[in-house]
Amino acid sequence: MTDYLERPLTDLKGVGRARLAALQKAGLGTIGDLLRRLPYRFEDRTSFRSIASLSAGEWVTVRGVVTGARNDYIRRGLTLTRVTLADDGGSIQVRLWNQPYLAKTFVPGARFLVYGLVSADRGFHLSRPEWEPADDESDPIHLGRVVPVHRAGGGLTPRVMRRLVFEALEGLPTGVPEPLPSAVRERLGLPGLAWALRRGHFPGEAGEAEEARRRLAFDELFVIQAGLVEVRAGRMARQDGVRHGSAGPRLRAFLEALPYRLTAAQERAMGEIFADMEAPRQMSRLLQGDVGSGKTVVAAAALVKAAEGGLQAALLAPTEVLAEQHWRRLRGLLAPAGPPPAFLAGGTPRQERERVLAGLADGRTPVVVGTHALLEEDVRFAHLGLVIIDEQHRFGVAQRARLQAKGARPDMLVMTATPIPRTLALTLYGDLDLTLIDEMPPGRRPVVTRVVPQGQRQRAYDWVRGRIAGGQRAFIVCPLIEESEERQAKAAAKLYEDLRADWPDVPVGLLHGRLSAAARDEAMEAFRVGRVRALVATTVIEVGIDVPEATVMLVEGADGFGLAQLHQLRGRVGRGAEQSYCLLIGDPKTKDGQARLEAIVTARDGFALAEEDLRLRGPGEFFGTRQHGLPDLHAADLVRDRELLDLARREAEAILADDPALARPEHAPLKVEIARAFGGRLGVLVG
Ligand code: ADP
Ligand code: MG
């Protein structure tokens, strides 16, 4: 017999084809799936009220005898069924819409429990009723208890969900297999799985639902952490990675040519990365640092080091614009240390592409910068030794696995554009080692940030124009239009035309992702050298654009952006000696929206801001509409459950320290759960 939780939902009464389709649409395939989706709230329907005591506006549960029922056809398509329900002290009408057949159910003399809203609109009655026959044989499901309210897609009502869950729980054996090793469960004093599944939906006493949720949340977090720690343990156990040589003259030349001294944090980061590179183990490291903390130069040093030892290195960026930007900066940075890096993106002309591919295949080209185009089948390296991924929260662990399959275990460094909150980092990058740059280069002046209401928009633009007249350069960023680069590009083009008309004396440029590579190139170059003074752009400039002379960042529709994005945009200025300004135009309509803009004005630190953003918007929204690679969490909450996550991590580490391959029989259920959580996509990494 298969595990009860693995059984299909069609095993439940009342799940036919249509309902099954709806459940599947909500992502539910098995009884276990259904039971692991806890309700988002509960309604207390425990105590019955006497009908005579009711007053309008209350949600109440009553118990009574039907004394009459009749259907009224109000108009076409609208039927009203009025049922009169009486108890010892009084009676009340229950109103049901468009279910005329119910008049046959509510036969006089039958006893019913009804939950509903007491209304005084056109006569005293109960509206939006939930009801259940009050017979003596079976327990009521929907009434007379604290009932769960589930969120369900596919048009299923909470009532249907509740009944399905109730039935699924009736069949649940007490001895359902535990994914958690019993040692862990006992150590942490967590309740059993069967208990948690029952009480998570139908709590008996106060507090039980939360205790149950914690248990199920721990399961989710623990399984993910165990998977990530397993990947890491597997990597640490192997010695077949690439070994880079120790520092040589090229690296020294690179460092000496830098126009500044590295900060202590940069030195430390470089040290950690170099140690990994020289070790025979494969490096898998996450480099985090605030916007402007100088991650690029650290990455550049790693590229030089790889090339110096005769190995090839690739830097991958999420967009073509960003890849170009990196390439340009690296060309300058790497110049004292050897041949210039090559560039490869989707838009690279065929001849050029072939030339680059040849150089990579025969090993003549030591460093290449590019987009996902680098991952294509026909891109071959003679001896790839280092991959740096500059990502904007784009890959999860599973996607990285695909990338790794490309080379013979090259060292890997992942950089994020803005800091990400610790709980998200641990969930997305928990298999990686962490290097933190926790210090800014000296002499940075905080960017003065102001929120500008729409009503003062014109004043803001006048002020910006004044700055430009005084010799400064300004970015002007268009509102974010989710899901549509094309519409955003259009909006940018429109704003650009408006500005050109309004500011005839100011050279204005335009940059968006829909322009050809050459046009983007031209726009960036013009702004960099100062031929263009105001650059109207979409979020393509969000990352990596480095023009120290730009001192004004004006963001239109700022309330539509995430905090991390705004922080990243603000990080585009404040890079030179001049005082820089960030103007956020927007009238946030919600309290949260207001709180977000206030947070960006006051908070200087990207790490704190990221935590705040996560708290305000939740994990899904934190990444905006981008692919984020976060595993599905149903019971756990990465905002609320920080401590639980730490606990899960610690327990996962303890178990894997003891049994690195999870080979012991008592760990078999855990292995199954890990495979399920990651959809079997960890294979390459565990390998
Ligand atoms: P990040 O990628 O971390 O946001 P960058 O690498 O773009 O930051 O660096 C931001 C700016 O700071 C660049 O203009 C870079 O040249 C400069 N920079 C980096 N390190 C230092 C340093 N140690 N001292 C002074 N300036 C630095
Ligand atoms: Mg190595």
mmCIF file of C-alpha atoms and ligand atoms in Angstrom, residues 242 244 276-283 411, ligand 2:
data_model
loop_
_atom_site.group_PDB
_atom_site.id
_atom_site.type_symbol
_atom_site.label_atom_id
_atom_site.label_comp_id
_atom_site.label_asym_id
_atom_site.label_seq_id
_atom_site.Cartn_x
_atom_site.Cartn_y
_atom_site.Cartn_z
ATOM 1 C CA VAL A 242 40.051 23.331 -10.500
ATOM 2 C CA HIS A 244 44.366 27.962 -9.588
ATOM 3 C CA ASP A 276 39.000 28.763 -2.495
ATOM 4 C CA MET A 277 40.453 29.093 -5.972
ATOM 5 C CA GLU A 278 43.818 27.703 -4.952
ATOM 6 C CA ALA A 279 42.237 24.769 -3.151
ATOM 7 C CA PRO A 280 41.481 21.607 -5.107
ATOM 8 C CA ARG A 281 37.867 21.840 -4.014
ATOM 9 C CA GLN A 282 35.375 23.516 -6.244
ATOM 10 C CA MET A 283 34.544 27.024 -5.074
ATOM 11 C CA ASP A 411 35.092 27.499 -9.479
HETATM 12 MG MG MG B 2 39.309 25.661 -6.588
#
